[in-house]
């Protein structure tokens, strides 16, 4: 068994290194990185050898992520980028619904469609989430402007618009050996 310690991948900190720095830290920091935070979300993903098909669990709910056959996936679930879009779309819809209920406005349906355009496909070079919100109900122009503002303030929008880090801890466990001939 090999304990590789903690591998930290910090994206966006060192532009001269292509925006990605990888360094190994001592075991003193291992516990603080993975255990001493108030997590806003949590998920576990397991891939058992299929090309892309990955089984995920979050708070007792099960999901599958995969890719399209065009890239050798089995199309058994949405791609990881689709899950990012779902997180943003659902957060905007929930945030708007909460606001509408509090204000007692007449909105029957809130439909949010989110697309992710990778940086190489945008003039700015930034990954860009495009959100389109369709409302069914009765709102005036001022209420629509307020809804636009509230949609931008949803927690996932705010999270995605900030500088983020990805800290990764890697460990290796020995594969079980077979006792069959």
Tab-separated table of N, CA and C in Angstrom:
chain	number	residue	atom	x	y	z
A	1	UNK	N	0.845	-1.168	0.000
A	1	UNK	CA	0.000	0.000	0.000
A	1	UNK	C	0.895	1.238	0.000
A	2	UNK	N	0.499	2.229	-0.777
A	2	UNK	CA	1.252	3.470	-0.892
A	2	UNK	C	0.403	4.616	-0.380
A	3	UNK	N	0.917	5.380	0.576
A	3	UNK	CA	0.213	6.577	1.026
A	3	UNK	C	0.906	7.748	0.363
A	4	UNK	N	0.241	8.334	-0.591
A	4	UNK	CA	0.864	9.406	-1.353
A	4	UNK	C	0.744	10.755	-0.681
A	5	UNK	N	0.233	10.805	0.552
A	5	UNK	CA	0.108	12.082	1.236
A	5	UNK	C	-0.985	12.909	0.604
A	6	UNK	N	-0.821	14.200	0.600
A	6	UNK	CA	-1.826	15.099	0.084
A	6	UNK	C	-1.301	15.788	-1.155
A	7	UNK	N	-2.047	15.693	-2.201
A	7	UNK	CA	-1.716	16.387	-3.431
A	7	UNK	C	-2.712	17.518	-3.573
A	8	UNK	N	-2.234	18.733	-3.628
A	8	UNK	CA	-3.106	19.888	-3.752
A	8	UNK	C	-2.990	20.404	-5.169
A	9	UNK	N	-4.125	20.529	-5.831
A	9	UNK	CA	-4.164	21.107	-7.168
A	9	UNK	C	-4.860	22.449	-7.027
A	10	UNK	N	-4.134	23.510	-7.313
A	10	UNK	CA	-4.652	24.861	-7.158
A	10	UNK	C	-4.801	25.444	-8.553
A	11	UNK	N	-6.043	25.667	-8.970
A	11	UNK	CA	-6.296	26.154	-10.318
A	11	UNK	C	-6.459	27.663	-10.289
A	12	UNK	N	-5.723	28.346	-11.133
A	12	UNK	CA	-5.894	29.779	-11.283
A	12	UNK	C	-4.919	30.638	-10.514
A	13	UNK	N	-4.022	30.073	-9.735
A	13	UNK	CA	-3.152	30.898	-8.910
A	13	UNK	C	-1.880	31.356	-9.608
A	14	UNK	N	-1.343	30.546	-10.484
A	14	UNK	CA	-0.068	30.878	-11.106
A	14	UNK	C	-0.205	30.905	-12.627
A	15	UNK	N	-0.564	32.070	-13.206
A	15	UNK	CA	-0.748	32.147	-14.650
A	15	UNK	C	0.485	31.738	-15.434
A	16	UNK	N	1.670	31.955	-14.891
A	16	UNK	CA	2.883	31.588	-15.616
A	16	UNK	C	3.008	30.082	-15.774
A	17	UNK	N	2.318	29.319	-14.947
A	17	UNK	CA	2.348	27.861	-15.038
A	17	UNK	C	1.077	27.354	-15.715
A	18	UNK	N	0.475	28.176	-16.570
A	18	UNK	CA	-0.723	27.753	-17.262
A	18	UNK	C	-1.953	27.765	-16.363
A	19	UNK	N	-1.877	28.444	-15.233
A	19	UNK	CA	-3.019	28.545	-14.344
A	19	UNK	C	-3.181	27.377	-13.405
A	20	UNK	N	-2.288	26.406	-13.455
A	20	UNK	CA	-2.420	25.236	-12.588
A	20	UNK	C	-1.110	25.016	-11.853
A	21	UNK	N	-1.181	24.869	-10.551
A	21	UNK	CA	0.006	24.516	-9.791
A	21	UNK	C	-0.301	23.232	-9.036
A	22	UNK	N	0.642	22.359	-8.984
A	22	UNK	CA	0.475	21.103	-8.264
A	22	UNK	C	1.629	20.996	-7.288
A	23	UNK	N	1.318	20.787	-6.019
A	23	UNK	CA	2.366	20.626	-5.033
A	23	UNK	C	1.905	19.661	-3.967
A	24	UNK	N	2.853	19.088	-3.277
A	24	UNK	CA	2.570	18.118	-2.228
A	24	UNK	C	2.796	18.788	-0.883
A	25	UNK	N	1.871	18.558	0.029
A	25	UNK	CA	2.019	19.151	1.347
A	25	UNK	C	2.322	18.067	2.358
A	26	UNK	N	2.744	18.490	3.537
A	26	UNK	CA	3.000	17.546	4.616
A	26	UNK	C	1.707	16.992	5.177
A	27	UNK	N	1.803	15.944	5.958
A	27	UNK	CA	0.611	15.313	6.515
A	27	UNK	C	-0.050	16.173	7.580
A	28	UNK	N	0.640	17.191	8.122
A	28	UNK	CA	0.028	18.070	9.116
A	28	UNK	C	-1.182	18.798	8.540
A	29	UNK	N	-1.124	19.125	7.266
A	29	UNK	CA	-2.205	19.873	6.644
A	29	UNK	C	-3.285	18.943	6.097
A	30	UNK	N	-3.004	17.637	6.009
A	30	UNK	CA	-3.943	16.683	5.428
A	30	UNK	C	-5.308	16.750	6.097
A	31	UNK	N	-5.354	16.707	7.411
A	31	UNK	CA	-6.621	16.700	8.125
A	31	UNK	C	-7.373	18.016	7.911
A	32	UNK	N	-6.689	19.137	7.970
A	32	UNK	CA	-7.380	20.418	7.853
A	32	UNK	C	-7.975	20.616	6.467
A	33	UNK	N	-7.355	20.084	5.442
A	33	UNK	CA	-7.869	20.296	4.093
A	33	UNK	C	-9.151	19.521	3.842
A	34	UNK	N	-9.246	18.294	4.284
A	34	UNK	CA	-10.401	17.476	3.942
A	34	UNK	C	-11.451	17.363	5.047
A	35	UNK	N	-11.146	17.780	6.274
A	35	UNK	CA	-12.073	17.496	7.355
A	35	UNK	C	-12.545	18.701	8.155
A	36	UNK	N	-11.849	19.797	8.149
A	36	UNK	CA	-12.193	20.886	9.060
A	36	UNK	C	-12.931	22.034	8.388
A	37	UNK	N	-13.843	21.741	7.515
A	37	UNK	CA	-14.615	22.770	6.851
A	37	UNK	C	-16.100	22.535	7.060
A	38	UNK	N	-16.876	23.586	6.974
A	38	UNK	CA	-18.322	23.491	6.980
A	38	UNK	C	-18.725	23.349	5.509
A	39	UNK	N	-18.930	22.132	5.058
A	39	UNK	CA	-19.172	21.868	3.645
A	39	UNK	C	-20.531	22.393	3.203
A	40	UNK	N	-20.563	23.083	2.067
A	40	UNK	CA	-21.814	23.574	1.483
A	40	UNK	C	-22.447	22.495	0.613
A	41	UNK	N	-21.697	21.491	0.256
A	41	UNK	CA	-22.185	20.384	-0.556
A	41	UNK	C	-21.194	19.254	-0.471
A	42	UNK	N	-21.637	18.071	-0.817
A	42	UNK	CA	-20.756	16.919	-0.754
A	42	UNK	C	-21.252	15.857	-1.725
A	43	UNK	N	-20.344	15.170	-2.377
A	43	UNK	CA	-20.700	14.102	-3.300
A	43	UNK	C	-19.558	13.102	-3.363
A	44	UNK	N	-19.888	11.884	-3.732
A	44	UNK	CA	-18.884	10.847	-3.928
A	44	UNK	C	-19.123	10.221	-5.295
A	45	UNK	N	-18.057	10.002	-6.041
A	45	UNK	CA	-18.149	9.407	-7.372
A	45	UNK	C	-17.263	8.167	-7.422
A	46	UNK	N	-17.758	7.098	-8.062
A	46	UNK	CA	-17.012	5.851	-8.182
A	46	UNK	C	-17.045	5.393	-9.634
A	47	UNK	N	-15.867	5.171	-10.204
A	47	UNK	CA	-15.740	4.602	-11.542
A	47	UNK	C	-15.020	3.277	-11.386
A	48	UNK	N	-15.652	2.200	-11.855
A	48	UNK	CA	-15.100	0.857	-11.667
A	48	UNK	C	-14.503	0.272	-12.939
A	49	UNK	N	-14.054	1.109	-13.824
A	49	UNK	CA	-13.342	0.612	-14.987
A	49	UNK	C	-13.986	0.930	-16.323
A	50	UNK	N	-15.241	1.345	-16.320
A	50	UNK	CA	-15.842	1.738	-17.593
A	50	UNK	C	-15.166	3.014	-18.079
A	51	UNK	N	-15.227	3.270	-19.357
A	51	UNK	CA	-14.562	4.441	-19.925
A	51	UNK	C	-14.940	5.720	-19.174
A	52	UNK	N	-16.224	6.052	-19.147
A	52	UNK	CA	-16.664	7.284	-18.499
A	52	UNK	C	-17.762	7.068	-17.456
A	53	UNK	N	-18.520	5.998	-17.556
A	53	UNK	CA	-19.665	5.797	-16.667
A	53	UNK	C	-19.205	5.824	-15.210
A	54	UNK	N	-19.747	6.762	-14.472
A	54	UNK	CA	-19.357	6.973	-13.081
A	54	UNK	C	-20.612	7.099	-12.230
A	55	UNK	N	-20.635	6.352	-11.140
A	55	UNK	CA	-21.788	6.340	-10.241
A	55	UNK	C	-21.521	7.304	-9.108
A	56	UNK	N	-22.531	8.114	-8.793
A	56	UNK	CA	-22.352	9.164	-7.802
A	56	UNK	C	-23.434	9.076	-6.737
A	57	UNK	N	-23.096	9.584	-5.555
A	57	UNK	CA	-24.040	9.639	-4.444
A	57	UNK	C	-23.840	10.965	-3.729
A	58	UNK	N	-24.961	11.569	-3.363
A	58	UNK	CA	-24.924	12.798	-2.582
A	58	UNK	C	-26.129	12.812	-1.655
A	59	UNK	N	-25.847	12.811	-0.353
A	59	UNK	CA	-26.896	12.888	0.665
A	59	UNK	C	-28.000	11.845	0.467
A	60	UNK	N	-27.607	10.630	0.073
A	60	UNK	CA	-28.557	9.537	-0.087
A	60	UNK	C	-29.197	9.438	-1.463
A	61	UNK	N	-28.936	10.381	-2.359
A	61	UNK	CA	-29.471	10.338	-3.718
A	61	UNK	C	-28.401	9.782	-4.642
A	62	UNK	N	-28.812	8.952	-5.601
A	62	UNK	CA	-27.859	8.332	-6.519
A	62	UNK	C	-28.028	8.880	-7.931
A	63	UNK	N	-26.900	9.060	-8.607
A	63	UNK	CA	-26.869	9.623	-9.951
A	63	UNK	C	-25.819	8.881	-10.777
A	64	UNK	N	-25.888	9.062	-12.089
A	64	UNK	CA	-24.883	8.506	-12.991
A	64	UNK	C	-24.393	9.635	-13.891
A	65	UNK	N	-23.093	9.716	-14.064
A	65	UNK	CA	-22.500	10.647	-15.025
A	65	UNK	C	-21.855	9.818	-16.128
A	66	UNK	N	-21.915	10.317	-17.330
A	66	UNK	CA	-21.344	9.598	-18.468
A	66	UNK	C	-21.100	10.608	-19.583
A	67	UNK	N	-20.624	10.135	-20.680
A	67	UNK	CA	-20.415	10.956	-21.873
A	67	UNK	C	-21.169	10.329	-23.040
A	68	UNK	N	-21.254	11.049	-24.118
A	68	UNK	CA	-21.944	10.581	-25.319
A	68	UNK	C	-21.111	9.517	-26.041
A	69	UNK	N	-21.771	8.641	-26.812
A	69	UNK	CA	-21.041	7.626	-27.589
A	69	UNK	C	-19.999	8.223	-28.541
A	70	UNK	N	-20.214	9.445	-28.998
A	70	UNK	CA	-19.264	10.088	-29.911
A	70	UNK	C	-17.878	10.237	-29.290
A	71	UNK	N	-17.809	10.259	-27.952
A	71	UNK	CA	-16.519	10.342	-27.266
A	71	UNK	C	-16.270	9.080	-26.447
A	72	UNK	N	-16.842	7.958	-26.890
A	72	UNK	CA	-16.672	6.628	-26.308
A	72	UNK	C	-17.371	6.439	-24.962
A	73	UNK	N	-18.389	7.253	-24.695
A	73	UNK	CA	-19.201	7.061	-23.503
A	73	UNK	C	-20.365	6.138	-23.802
A	74	UNK	N	-21.119	5.797	-22.783
A	74	UNK	CA	-22.282	4.910	-22.938
A	74	UNK	C	-23.596	5.667	-22.858
A	75	UNK	N	-23.552	6.962	-22.631
A	75	UNK	CA	-24.731	7.824	-22.531
A	75	UNK	C	-25.737	7.300	-21.508
A	76	UNK	N	-25.211	6.891	-20.337
A	76	UNK	CA	-26.074	6.398	-19.268
A	76	UNK	C	-26.496	7.506	-18.306
A	77	UNK	N	-25.974	8.700	-18.506
A	77	UNK	CA	-26.327	9.831	-17.654
A	77	UNK	C	-25.743	11.101	-18.236
A	78	UNK	N	-26.081	12.227	-17.634
A	78	UNK	CA	-25.525	13.501	-18.096
A	78	UNK	C	-24.006	13.551	-17.909
A	79	UNK	N	-23.359	14.384	-18.697
A	79	UNK	CA	-21.922	14.612	-18.562
A	79	UNK	C	-21.670	15.521	-17.357
A	80	UNK	N	-20.461	15.518	-16.809
A	80	UNK	CA	-20.161	16.364	-15.656
A	80	UNK	C	-20.512	17.847	-15.876
A	81	UNK	N	-20.249	18.371	-17.055
A	81	UNK	CA	-20.602	19.769	-17.339
A	81	UNK	C	-22.105	20.008	-17.258
A	82	UNK	N	-22.886	18.988	-17.625
A	82	UNK	CA	-24.344	19.103	-17.509
A	82	UNK	C	-24.766	19.208	-16.046
A	83	UNK	N	-24.066	18.485	-15.165
A	83	UNK	CA	-24.378	18.583	-13.742
A	83	UNK	C	-24.087	19.991	-13.217
A	84	UNK	N	-23.020	20.618	-13.715
A	84	UNK	CA	-22.758	22.012	-13.338
A	84	UNK	C	-23.908	22.911	-13.779
A	85	UNK	N	-24.368	22.712	-15.014
A	85	UNK	CA	-25.493	23.504	-15.522
A	85	UNK	C	-26.756	23.242	-14.713
A	86	UNK	N	-26.994	21.979	-14.335
A	86	UNK	CA	-28.167	21.661	-13.517
A	86	UNK	C	-28.096	22.340	-12.156
A	87	UNK	N	-26.912	22.384	-11.564
A	87	UNK	CA	-26.757	23.034	-10.267
A	87	UNK	C	-27.109	24.514	-10.365
A	88	UNK	N	-26.616	25.175	-11.394
A	88	UNK	CA	-26.887	26.599	-11.557
A	88	UNK	C	-28.360	26.843	-11.888
A	89	UNK	N	-28.917	26.056	-12.800
A	89	UNK	CA	-30.327	26.239	-13.185
A	89	UNK	C	-31.260	26.016	-11.992
A	90	UNK	N	-31.035	24.949	-11.247
A	90	UNK	CA	-31.919	24.658	-10.113
A	90	UNK	C	-31.775	25.715	-9.020
A	91	UNK	N	-30.568	26.202	-8.793
A	91	UNK	CA	-30.357	27.220	-7.768
A	91	UNK	C	-31.081	28.521	-8.145
A	92	UNK	N	-30.975	28.913	-9.408
A	92	UNK	CA	-31.680	30.124	-9.848
A	92	UNK	C	-33.189	29.959	-9.687
A	93	UNK	N	-33.718	28.796	-10.086
A	93	UNK	CA	-35.163	28.557	-9.986
A	93	UNK	C	-35.616	28.574	-8.525
A	94	UNK	N	-34.859	27.918	-7.640
A	94	UNK	CA	-35.232	27.882	-6.223
A	94	UNK	C	-35.142	29.263	-5.578
A	95	UNK	N	-34.091	29.997	-5.909
A	95	UNK	CA	-33.914	31.334	-5.344
A	95	UNK	C	-35.044	32.254	-5.791
A	96	UNK	N	-35.395	32.188	-7.082
A	96	UNK	CA	-36.493	33.016	-7.582
A	96	UNK	C	-37.818	32.619	-6.942
A	97	UNK	N	-38.069	31.307	-6.793
A	97	UNK	CA	-39.322	30.861	-6.181
A	97	UNK	C	-39.415	31.345	-4.734
A	98	UNK	N	-38.321	31.259	-4.003
A	98	UNK	CA	-38.310	31.728	-2.619
A	98	UNK	C	-38.666	33.218	-2.559
A	99	UNK	N	-38.080	33.996	-3.468
A	99	UNK	CA	-38.331	35.436	-3.498
A	99	UNK	C	-39.782	35.743	-3.868
A	100	UNK	N	-40.302	35.061	-4.878
A	100	UNK	CA	-41.680	35.250	-5.337
A	100	UNK	C	-42.664	34.943	-4.211
A	101	UNK	N	-42.412	33.853	-3.485
A	101	UNK	CA	-43.307	33.492	-2.370
A	101	UNK	C	-43.279	34.550	-1.275
A	102	UNK	N	-42.088	35.032	-0.965
A	102	UNK	CA	-41.968	36.042	0.082
A	102	UNK	C	-42.699	37.335	-0.299
A	103	UNK	N	-42.595	37.702	-1.576
A	103	UNK	CA	-43.236	38.928	-2.069
A	103	UNK	C	-44.718	38.719	-2.403
A	104	UNK	N	-45.137	37.443	-2.436
A	104	UNK	CA	-46.515	37.073	-2.798
A	104	UNK	C	-46.881	37.555	-4.201
A	105	UNK	N	-45.919	37.396	-5.124
A	105	UNK	CA	-46.162	37.748	-6.510
A	105	UNK	C	-46.792	36.563	-7.223
A	106	UNK	N	-47.454	36.842	-8.342
A	106	UNK	CA	-48.145	35.811	-9.118
A	106	UNK	C	-47.204	35.274	-10.204
A	107	UNK	N	-46.528	34.157	-9.897
A	107	UNK	CA	-45.667	33.473	-10.860
A	107	UNK	C	-45.986	31.989	-10.766
A	108	UNK	N	-46.524	31.438	-11.854
A	108	UNK	CA	-46.916	30.032	-11.868
A	108	UNK	C	-45.719	29.114	-12.103
A	109	UNK	N	-44.913	29.451	-13.115
A	109	UNK	CA	-43.811	28.583	-13.513
A	109	UNK	C	-42.535	29.394	-13.681
A	110	UNK	N	-41.453	28.833	-13.189
A	110	UNK	CA	-40.113	29.398	-13.400
A	110	UNK	C	-39.317	28.324	-14.126
A	111	UNK	N	-38.900	28.598	-15.351
A	111	UNK	CA	-38.116	27.644	-16.142
A	111	UNK	C	-36.761	28.279	-16.433
A	112	UNK	N	-35.690	27.575	-16.042
A	112	UNK	CA	-34.331	28.097	-16.226
A	112	UNK	C	-33.549	27.126	-17.091
A	113	UNK	N	-33.009	27.621	-18.181
A	113	UNK	CA	-32.160	26.828	-19.082
A	113	UNK	C	-30.754	27.406	-18.994
A	114	UNK	N	-29.769	26.550	-18.703
A	114	UNK	CA	-28.380	27.004	-18.586
A	114	UNK	C	-27.519	26.219	-19.567
A	115	UNK	N	-26.680	26.932	-20.293
A	115	UNK	CA	-25.683	26.334	-21.175
A	115	UNK	C	-24.306	26.771	-20.697
A	116	UNK	N	-23.333	25.896	-20.854
A	116	UNK	CA	-21.945	26.216	-20.532
A	116	UNK	C	-21.151	26.260	-21.828
A	117	UNK	N	-20.511	27.395	-22.061
A	117	UNK	CA	-19.634	27.550	-23.221
A	117	UNK	C	-18.213	27.608	-22.686
A	118	UNK	N	-17.379	26.662	-23.112
A	118	UNK	CA	-15.988	26.652	-22.649
A	118	UNK	C	-15.243	27.859	-23.194
A	119	UNK	N	-14.238	28.295	-22.444
A	119	UNK	CA	-13.497	29.511	-22.751
A	119	UNK	C	-12.998	29.649	-24.173
A	120	UNK	N	-12.566	28.551	-24.778
A	120	UNK	CA	-12.048	28.667	-26.143
A	120	UNK	C	-13.142	29.037	-27.143
A	121	UNK	N	-14.408	28.969	-26.728
A	121	UNK	CA	-15.528	29.328	-27.606
A	121	UNK	C	-16.106	30.701	-27.318
A	122	UNK	N	-15.439	31.491	-26.472
A	122	UNK	CA	-15.955	32.823	-26.142
A	122	UNK	C	-14.922	33.889	-26.472
A	123	UNK	N	-15.384	35.098	-26.827
A	123	UNK	CA	-14.437	36.186	-27.124
A	123	UNK	C	-13.535	36.525	-25.930
A	124	UNK	N	-14.061	36.411	-24.709
A	124	UNK	CA	-13.279	36.765	-23.523
A	124	UNK	C	-12.272	35.689	-23.137
A	125	UNK	N	-12.473	34.467	-23.653
A	125	UNK	CA	-11.624	33.353	-23.262
A	125	UNK	C	-12.025	32.744	-21.933
A	126	UNK	N	-13.101	33.243	-21.318
A	126	UNK	CA	-13.581	32.733	-20.037
A	126	UNK	C	-14.673	31.696	-20.252
A	127	UNK	N	-14.703	30.677	-19.406
A	127	UNK	CA	-15.839	29.766	-19.404
A	127	UNK	C	-17.061	30.609	-19.063
A	128	UNK	N	-18.146	30.421	-19.814
A	128	UNK	CA	-19.317	31.277	-19.649
A	128	UNK	C	-20.580	30.431	-19.508
A	129	UNK	N	-21.324	30.697	-18.450
A	129	UNK	CA	-22.634	30.091	-18.266
A	129	UNK	C	-23.667	31.067	-18.805
A	130	UNK	N	-24.514	30.603	-19.704
A	130	UNK	CA	-25.591	31.421	-20.251
A	130	UNK	C	-26.901	30.904	-19.666
A	131	UNK	N	-27.625	31.773	-18.972
A	131	UNK	CA	-28.890	31.374	-18.350
A	131	UNK	C	-30.039	32.127	-19.004
A	132	UNK	N	-31.082	31.383	-19.362
A	132	UNK	CA	-32.304	31.962	-19.904
A	132	UNK	C	-33.432	31.577	-18.958
A	133	UNK	N	-34.167	32.563	-18.487
A	133	UNK	CA	-35.233	32.325	-17.521
A	133	UNK	C	-36.564	32.715	-18.148
A	134	UNK	N	-37.493	31.768	-18.188
A	134	UNK	CA	-38.849	32.015	-18.666
A	134	UNK	C	-39.792	31.918	-17.489
A	135	UNK	N	-40.597	32.968	-17.317
A	135	UNK	CA	-41.569	33.018	-16.230
A	135	UNK	C	-42.976	32.984	-16.810
A	136	UNK	N	-43.859	32.277	-16.143
A	136	UNK	CA	-45.271	32.298	-16.486
A	136	UNK	C	-45.986	32.912	-15.297
A	137	UNK	N	-46.687	34.013	-15.551
A	137	UNK	CA	-47.380	34.671	-14.454
A	137	UNK	C	-47.705	36.098	-14.810
A	138	UNK	N	-47.814	36.926	-13.799
A	138	UNK	CA	-48.202	38.313	-13.984
A	138	UNK	C	-47.260	39.205	-13.189
A	139	UNK	N	-46.298	39.830	-13.892
A	139	UNK	CA	-45.332	40.732	-13.256
A	139	UNK	C	-45.220	42.005	-14.077
A	140	UNK	N	-44.954	43.125	-13.418
A	140	UNK	CA	-44.722	44.376	-14.147
A	140	UNK	C	-43.225	44.509	-14.450
A	141	UNK	N	-42.846	45.579	-15.138
A	141	UNK	CA	-41.443	45.778	-15.552
A	141	UNK	C	-40.500	45.877	-14.352
A	142	UNK	N	-40.900	46.580	-13.312
A	142	UNK	CA	-40.051	46.719	-12.122
A	142	UNK	C	-39.850	45.366	-11.442
A	143	UNK	N	-40.888	44.551	-11.376
A	143	UNK	CA	-40.775	43.216	-10.787
A	143	UNK	C	-39.839	42.337	-11.626
A	144	UNK	N	-39.917	42.465	-12.956
A	144	UNK	CA	-39.014	41.700	-13.830
A	144	UNK	C	-37.562	42.119	-13.616
A	145	UNK	N	-37.301	43.413	-13.468
A	145	UNK	CA	-35.937	43.884	-13.193
A	145	UNK	C	-35.441	43.312	-11.858
A	146	UNK	N	-36.302	43.279	-10.879
A	146	UNK	CA	-35.925	42.729	-9.573
A	146	UNK	C	-35.626	41.240	-9.682
A	147	UNK	N	-36.421	40.515	-10.461
A	147	UNK	CA	-36.187	39.082	-10.671
A	147	UNK	C	-34.822	38.854	-11.340
A	148	UNK	N	-34.460	39.711	-12.277
A	148	UNK	CA	-33.147	39.621	-12.938
A	148	UNK	C	-32.031	39.760	-11.909
A	149	UNK	N	-32.167	40.729	-11.023
A	149	UNK	CA	-31.173	40.957	-9.978
A	149	UNK	C	-31.095	39.749	-9.033
A	150	UNK	N	-32.235	39.245	-8.605
A	150	UNK	CA	-32.283	38.113	-7.676
A	150	UNK	C	-31.686	36.864	-8.323
A	151	UNK	N	-31.935	36.651	-9.604
A	151	UNK	CA	-31.389	35.484	-10.308
A	151	UNK	C	-29.861	35.505	-10.290
A	152	UNK	N	-29.266	36.680	-10.438
A	152	UNK	CA	-27.796	36.798	-10.399
A	152	UNK	C	-27.253	36.572	-8.995
A	153	UNK	N	-28.101	36.733	-7.979
A	153	UNK	CA	-27.651	36.628	-6.595
A	153	UNK	C	-27.815	35.224	-6.016
A	154	UNK	N	-28.219	34.246	-6.812
A	154	UNK	CA	-28.388	32.898	-6.254
A	154	UNK	C	-27.023	32.381	-5.780
A	155	UNK	N	-27.005	31.551	-4.737
A	155	UNK	CA	-25.734	31.101	-4.156
A	155	UNK	C	-24.782	30.425	-5.144
A	156	UNK	N	-25.286	29.619	-6.071
A	156	UNK	CA	-24.388	28.958	-7.023
A	156	UNK	C	-23.812	29.971	-8.011
A	157	UNK	N	-24.598	30.950	-8.441
A	157	UNK	CA	-24.053	32.026	-9.290
A	157	UNK	C	-22.919	32.739	-8.580
A	158	UNK	N	-23.148	33.086	-7.329
A	158	UNK	CA	-22.113	33.796	-6.568
A	158	UNK	C	-20.865	32.926	-6.406
A	159	UNK	N	-21.057	31.640	-6.158
A	159	UNK	CA	-19.931	30.723	-6.006
A	159	UNK	C	-19.122	30.614	-7.303
A	160	UNK	N	-19.816	30.476	-8.426
A	160	UNK	CA	-19.129	30.320	-9.711
A	160	UNK	C	-18.415	31.590	-10.153
A	161	UNK	N	-18.879	32.741	-9.686
A	161	UNK	CA	-18.266	33.999	-10.102
A	161	UNK	C	-17.054	34.375	-9.267
A	162	UNK	N	-16.782	33.629	-8.202
A	162	UNK	CA	-15.610	33.881	-7.364
A	162	UNK	C	-14.436	33.020	-7.821
A	163	UNK	N	-13.241	33.426	-7.409
A	163	UNK	CA	-12.059	32.585	-7.597
A	163	UNK	C	-12.245	31.351	-6.715
A	164	UNK	N	-12.019	30.184	-7.256
A	164	UNK	CA	-12.192	28.938	-6.520
A	164	UNK	C	-10.900	28.142	-6.522
A	165	UNK	N	-10.786	27.247	-5.564
A	165	UNK	CA	-9.664	26.313	-5.503
A	165	UNK	C	-10.221	24.898	-5.600
A	166	UNK	N	-9.423	24.016	-6.135
A	166	UNK	CA	-9.744	22.594	-6.116
A	166	UNK	C	-8.608	21.914	-5.355
A	167	UNK	N	-8.893	21.424	-4.171
A	167	UNK	CA	-7.905	20.734	-3.354
A	167	UNK	C	-8.183	19.244	-3.471
A	168	UNK	N	-7.183	18.479	-3.853
A	168	UNK	CA	-7.375	17.054	-4.108
A	168	UNK	C	-6.430	16.234	-3.259
A	169	UNK	N	-6.974	15.313	-2.505
A	169	UNK	CA	-6.195	14.379	-1.687
A	169	UNK	C	-6.244	13.029	-2.405
A	170	UNK	N	-5.098	12.449	-2.665
A	170	UNK	CA	-5.027	11.167	-3.374
A	170	UNK	C	-4.389	10.129	-2.476
A	171	UNK	N	-5.011	8.954	-2.382
A	171	UNK	CA	-4.406	7.839	-1.657
A	171	UNK	C	-4.557	6.595	-2.516
A	172	UNK	N	-3.699	5.624	-2.323
A	172	UNK	CA	-3.709	4.384	-3.097
A	172	UNK	C	-3.888	3.225	-2.172
A	173	UNK	N	-4.862	2.374	-2.489
A	173	UNK	CA	-5.097	1.153	-1.730
A	173	UNK	C	-4.772	-0.014	-2.632
A	174	UNK	N	-4.244	-1.075	-2.043
A	174	UNK	CA	-3.916	-2.271	-2.824
A	174	UNK	C	-5.205	-2.938	-3.297
A	175	UNK	N	-5.189	-3.464	-4.526
A	175	UNK	CA	-6.334	-4.211	-5.036
A	175	UNK	C	-6.425	-5.536	-4.327
A	176	UNK	N	-7.661	-6.004	-4.036
A	176	UNK	CA	-7.773	-7.323	-3.399
A	176	UNK	C	-7.257	-8.402	-4.361
A	177	UNK	N	-6.520	-9.325	-3.836
A	177	UNK	CA	-6.010	-10.406	-4.684
A	177	UNK	C	-6.980	-11.570	-4.682
A	178	UNK	N	-7.086	-12.212	-5.809
A	178	UNK	CA	-8.016	-13.337	-5.951
A	178	UNK	C	-7.357	-14.607	-5.449
A	179	UNK	N	-8.121	-15.438	-4.763
A	179	UNK	CA	-7.613	-16.724	-4.306
A	179	UNK	C	-8.047	-17.854	-5.252
A	180	UNK	N	-8.748	-17.471	-6.332
A	180	UNK	CA	-9.196	-18.484	-7.302
A	180	UNK	C	-8.043	-18.861	-8.227
A	181	UNK	N	-8.006	-20.114	-8.656
A	181	UNK	CA	-6.924	-20.545	-9.578
A	181	UNK	C	-7.059	-19.920	-10.937
